[in-house]
XYZ file of C-alpha atoms in Angstrom:
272
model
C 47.290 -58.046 -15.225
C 45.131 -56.227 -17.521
C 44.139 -52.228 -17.018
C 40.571 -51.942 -16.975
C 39.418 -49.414 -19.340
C 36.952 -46.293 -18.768
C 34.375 -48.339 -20.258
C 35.246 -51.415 -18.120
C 34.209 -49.479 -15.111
C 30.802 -49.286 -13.770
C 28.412 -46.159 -15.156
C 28.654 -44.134 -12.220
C 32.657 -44.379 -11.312
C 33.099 -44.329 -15.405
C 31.324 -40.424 -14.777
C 28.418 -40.979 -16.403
C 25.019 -39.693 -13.896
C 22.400 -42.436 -13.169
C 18.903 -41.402 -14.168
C 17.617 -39.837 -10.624
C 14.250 -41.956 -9.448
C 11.010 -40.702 -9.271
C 10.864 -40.325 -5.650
C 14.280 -38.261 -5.494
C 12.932 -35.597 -8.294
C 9.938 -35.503 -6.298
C 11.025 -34.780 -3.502
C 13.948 -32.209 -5.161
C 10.640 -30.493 -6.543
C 9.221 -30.052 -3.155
C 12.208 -29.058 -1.470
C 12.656 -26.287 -4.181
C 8.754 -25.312 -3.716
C 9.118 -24.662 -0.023
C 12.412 -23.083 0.079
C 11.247 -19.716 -2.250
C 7.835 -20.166 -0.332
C 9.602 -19.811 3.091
C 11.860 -17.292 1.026
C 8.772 -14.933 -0.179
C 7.231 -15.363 3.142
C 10.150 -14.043 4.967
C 10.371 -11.187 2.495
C 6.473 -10.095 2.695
C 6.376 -10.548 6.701
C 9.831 -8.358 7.170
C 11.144 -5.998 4.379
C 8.029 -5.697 1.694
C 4.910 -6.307 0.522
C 2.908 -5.426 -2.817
C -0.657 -4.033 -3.214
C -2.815 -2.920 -5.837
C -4.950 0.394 -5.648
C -8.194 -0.784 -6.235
C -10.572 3.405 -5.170
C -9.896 6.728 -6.215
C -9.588 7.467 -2.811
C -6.193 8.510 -2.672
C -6.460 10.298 -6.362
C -4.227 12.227 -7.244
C -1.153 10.826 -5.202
C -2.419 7.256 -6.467
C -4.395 6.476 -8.992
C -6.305 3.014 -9.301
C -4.657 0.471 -11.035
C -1.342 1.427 -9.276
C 0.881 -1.485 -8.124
C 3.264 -0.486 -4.903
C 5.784 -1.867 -3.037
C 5.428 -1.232 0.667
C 7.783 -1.229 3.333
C 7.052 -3.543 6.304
C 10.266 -2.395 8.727
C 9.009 1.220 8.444
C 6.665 1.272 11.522
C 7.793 -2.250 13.238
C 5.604 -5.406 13.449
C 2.591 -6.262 14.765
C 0.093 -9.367 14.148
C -1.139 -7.756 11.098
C 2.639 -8.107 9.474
C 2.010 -11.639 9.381
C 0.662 -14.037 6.868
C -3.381 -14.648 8.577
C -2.751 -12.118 10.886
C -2.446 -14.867 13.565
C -2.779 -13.685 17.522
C 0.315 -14.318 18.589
C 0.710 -10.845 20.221
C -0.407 -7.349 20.744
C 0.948 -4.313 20.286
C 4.075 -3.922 18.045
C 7.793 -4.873 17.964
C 10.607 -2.680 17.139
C 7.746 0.190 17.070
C 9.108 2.599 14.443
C 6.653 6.178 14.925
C 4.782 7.373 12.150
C 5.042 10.862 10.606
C 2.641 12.879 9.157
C 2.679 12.958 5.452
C 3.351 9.262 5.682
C 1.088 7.078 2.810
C 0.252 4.276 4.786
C -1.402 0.674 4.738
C -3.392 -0.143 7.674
C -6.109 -2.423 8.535
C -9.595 -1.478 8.625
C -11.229 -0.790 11.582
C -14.397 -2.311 11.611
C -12.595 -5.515 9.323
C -8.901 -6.104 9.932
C -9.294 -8.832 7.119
C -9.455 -5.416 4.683
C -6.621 -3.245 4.027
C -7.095 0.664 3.645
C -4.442 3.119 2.467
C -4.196 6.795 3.324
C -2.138 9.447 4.404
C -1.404 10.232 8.165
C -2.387 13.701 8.907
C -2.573 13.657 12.374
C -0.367 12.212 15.239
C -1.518 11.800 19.228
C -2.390 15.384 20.356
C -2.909 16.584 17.392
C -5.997 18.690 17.030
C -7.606 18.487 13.047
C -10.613 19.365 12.005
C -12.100 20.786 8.261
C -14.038 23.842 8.028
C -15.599 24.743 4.639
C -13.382 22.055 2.603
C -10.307 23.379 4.270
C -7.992 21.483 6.868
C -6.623 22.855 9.828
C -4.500 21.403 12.060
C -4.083 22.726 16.041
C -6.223 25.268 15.018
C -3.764 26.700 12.040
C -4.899 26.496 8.374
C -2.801 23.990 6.605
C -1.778 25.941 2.953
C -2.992 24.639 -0.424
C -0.864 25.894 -2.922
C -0.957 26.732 -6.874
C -5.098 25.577 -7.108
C -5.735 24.477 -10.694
C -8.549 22.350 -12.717
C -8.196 18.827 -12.340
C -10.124 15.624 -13.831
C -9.982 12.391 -12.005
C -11.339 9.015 -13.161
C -12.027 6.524 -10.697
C -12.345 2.714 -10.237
C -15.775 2.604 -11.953
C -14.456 4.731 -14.876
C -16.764 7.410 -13.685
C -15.338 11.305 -14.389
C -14.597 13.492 -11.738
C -14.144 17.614 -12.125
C -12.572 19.271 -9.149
C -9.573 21.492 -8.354
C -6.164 20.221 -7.367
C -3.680 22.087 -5.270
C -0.168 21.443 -3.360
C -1.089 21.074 0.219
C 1.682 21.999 2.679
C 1.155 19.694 5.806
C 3.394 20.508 8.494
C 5.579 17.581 9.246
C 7.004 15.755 12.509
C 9.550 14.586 14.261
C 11.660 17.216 13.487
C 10.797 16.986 9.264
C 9.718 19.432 7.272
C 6.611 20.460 5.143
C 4.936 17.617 3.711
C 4.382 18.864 0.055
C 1.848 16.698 -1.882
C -0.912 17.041 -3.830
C -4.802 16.930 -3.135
C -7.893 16.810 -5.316
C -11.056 18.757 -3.799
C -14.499 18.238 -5.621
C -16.780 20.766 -3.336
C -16.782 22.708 -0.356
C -19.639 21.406 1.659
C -21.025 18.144 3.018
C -20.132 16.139 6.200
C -16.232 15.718 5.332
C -15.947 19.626 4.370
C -16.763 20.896 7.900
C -15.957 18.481 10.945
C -16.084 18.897 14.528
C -12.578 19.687 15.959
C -11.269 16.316 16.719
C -8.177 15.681 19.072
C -6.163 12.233 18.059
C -6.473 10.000 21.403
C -2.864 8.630 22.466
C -1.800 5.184 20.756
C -3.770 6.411 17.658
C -3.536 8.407 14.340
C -5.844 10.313 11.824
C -6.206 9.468 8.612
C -7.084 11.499 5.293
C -7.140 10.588 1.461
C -5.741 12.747 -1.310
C -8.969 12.695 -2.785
C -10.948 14.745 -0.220
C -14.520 14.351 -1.319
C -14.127 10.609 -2.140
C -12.688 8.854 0.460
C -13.908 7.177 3.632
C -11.534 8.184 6.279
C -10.752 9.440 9.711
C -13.431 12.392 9.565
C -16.311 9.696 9.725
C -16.415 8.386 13.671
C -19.629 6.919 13.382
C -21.211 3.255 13.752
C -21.599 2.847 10.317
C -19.536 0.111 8.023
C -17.668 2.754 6.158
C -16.948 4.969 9.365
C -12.884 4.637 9.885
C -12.790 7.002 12.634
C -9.546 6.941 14.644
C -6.786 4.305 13.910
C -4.729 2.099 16.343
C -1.368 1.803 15.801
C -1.425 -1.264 16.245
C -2.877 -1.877 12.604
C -0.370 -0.048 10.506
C 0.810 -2.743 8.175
C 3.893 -0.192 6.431
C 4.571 3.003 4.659
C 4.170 2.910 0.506
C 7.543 3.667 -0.706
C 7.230 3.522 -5.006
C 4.551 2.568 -7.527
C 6.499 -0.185 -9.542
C 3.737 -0.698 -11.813
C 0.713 0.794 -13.080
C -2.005 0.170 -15.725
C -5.246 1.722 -16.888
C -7.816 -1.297 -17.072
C -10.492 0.587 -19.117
C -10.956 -2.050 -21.711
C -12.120 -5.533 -20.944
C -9.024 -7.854 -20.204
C -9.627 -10.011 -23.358
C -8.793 -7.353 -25.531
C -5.095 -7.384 -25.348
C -4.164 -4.854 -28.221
C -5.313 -2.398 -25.910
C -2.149 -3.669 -23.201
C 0.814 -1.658 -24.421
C -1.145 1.664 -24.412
C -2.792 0.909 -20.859
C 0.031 0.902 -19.166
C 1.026 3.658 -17.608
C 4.833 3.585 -18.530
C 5.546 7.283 -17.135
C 4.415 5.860 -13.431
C 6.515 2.908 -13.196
C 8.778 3.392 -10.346
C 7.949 6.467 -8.953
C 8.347 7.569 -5.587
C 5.535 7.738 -3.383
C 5.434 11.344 -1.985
């Protein structure tokens, strides 16, 4: 009997593919969109999470235009760690305890849809207040260290004279001094002299770099801005590193102006 050559046989035992239908690369398409959707989802709900600094609030720590990675695992999980922030539960799982110095992200107050960053000064107990632009903290004055000029420009390219200095906040759980840097802009006004204020027990206080521009814990009013204490319970994670930042003080179209906006000497540093 004859041997069948390879070109006797049909196309698919002779090793050549058969064109794939329609409906398979379809649904291969699909299967592939899902899987790094399910894959990014798992990453943002558990491990991290990018934002974008959109205020001068936290000036000169951050500066607007900053992009950060943030770490979700750093205070456990609560319904604000997921995507829609569905109700599923209260409180938080694994519970990991804040320290002060920590940047944070939390949610808002008076909108848990919005999503506030700032720096934990204060921990249950804790007594804070600011007399004459200068913290204190259980009734000692926290140091501000090497004062010197300082020019901020924030998210409406507005300029801003003031003094920086290296604030030494005392930290917790057995850490050190907090070392970081602040930007003050005057002495008086509301957020310059507070009443003594005592953090309530499941709560924390919350201050931005950028003392006479931020809306923060020293505001316990009614009104939309007020942030006032903040539950636990609406820490979203702790910024770890700026992984990219740009300067958008040209209009987007003009894209000769890209390579020099960028901040290049920013790009992943350490969040301190």
């Amino acid at each position: 009997m004859q041997d069948m050559t390879k070109s006797d046989y049909p196309p698919s035992e002779a090793g050549v593919d058969r064109p794939a239908s329609p409906g398979r690369v379809f649904l291969d398409y699909v299967r592939t969109i899902i899987t790094v959707a399910l894959a990014v989802t798992l990453v943002r709900t558990f491990l991290f999470e990018s934002f974008v600094i959109p205020s001068g609030s936290m000036i000169p720590t951050l500066q607007v235009g900053d992009y950060l990675w943030v770490s979700k695992y750093s205070y456990g999980y609560s319904k604000y760690s997921l995507p829609f922030s569905p109700n599923l539960f209260e409180g938080r799982v694994w519970a990991g305890t804040p320290h002060r110095g920590d940047v944070a992200v939390f949610r808002f107050t008076k909108d848990t849809s919005v999503d506030y960053i700032k720096r934990i000064i204060g921990l249950p107990g804790d007594h804070i207040r600011v007399t004459a632009g200068h913290l204190y903290l259980n009734d000692q004055p926290v140091p501000c260290l090497n004062p010197h000029p300082y020019t901020a420009i924030d998210e409406s390219q507005v300029s801003m004279e003031g003094e920086a200095c290296e604030e030494q906040l005392p930290g917790s759980g057995g850490r050190g001094v907090v070392a970081h840097q602040v930007l003050k802009l005057m002495d008086d006004g509301a957020q310059n002299n507070t009443p003594d204020y005592v953090v309530p027990p499941g709560y924390f206080f919350a201050m931005g770099d950028n003392r006479d521009d931020s809306a923060d814990s020293r505001f316990m009013g009614d009104g939309p801005k007020d942030l006032g204490f903040v539950p636990m319970e609406n820490l979203v994670g702790q910024a770890q590193r700026v992984f990219f930042s740009v300067d958008s003080a040209h209009p987007l179209w003009q894209f000769w102006y890209w390579p020099v906006e960028i901040r290049w000497g920013r790009i992943l540093r350490s969040v301190a």
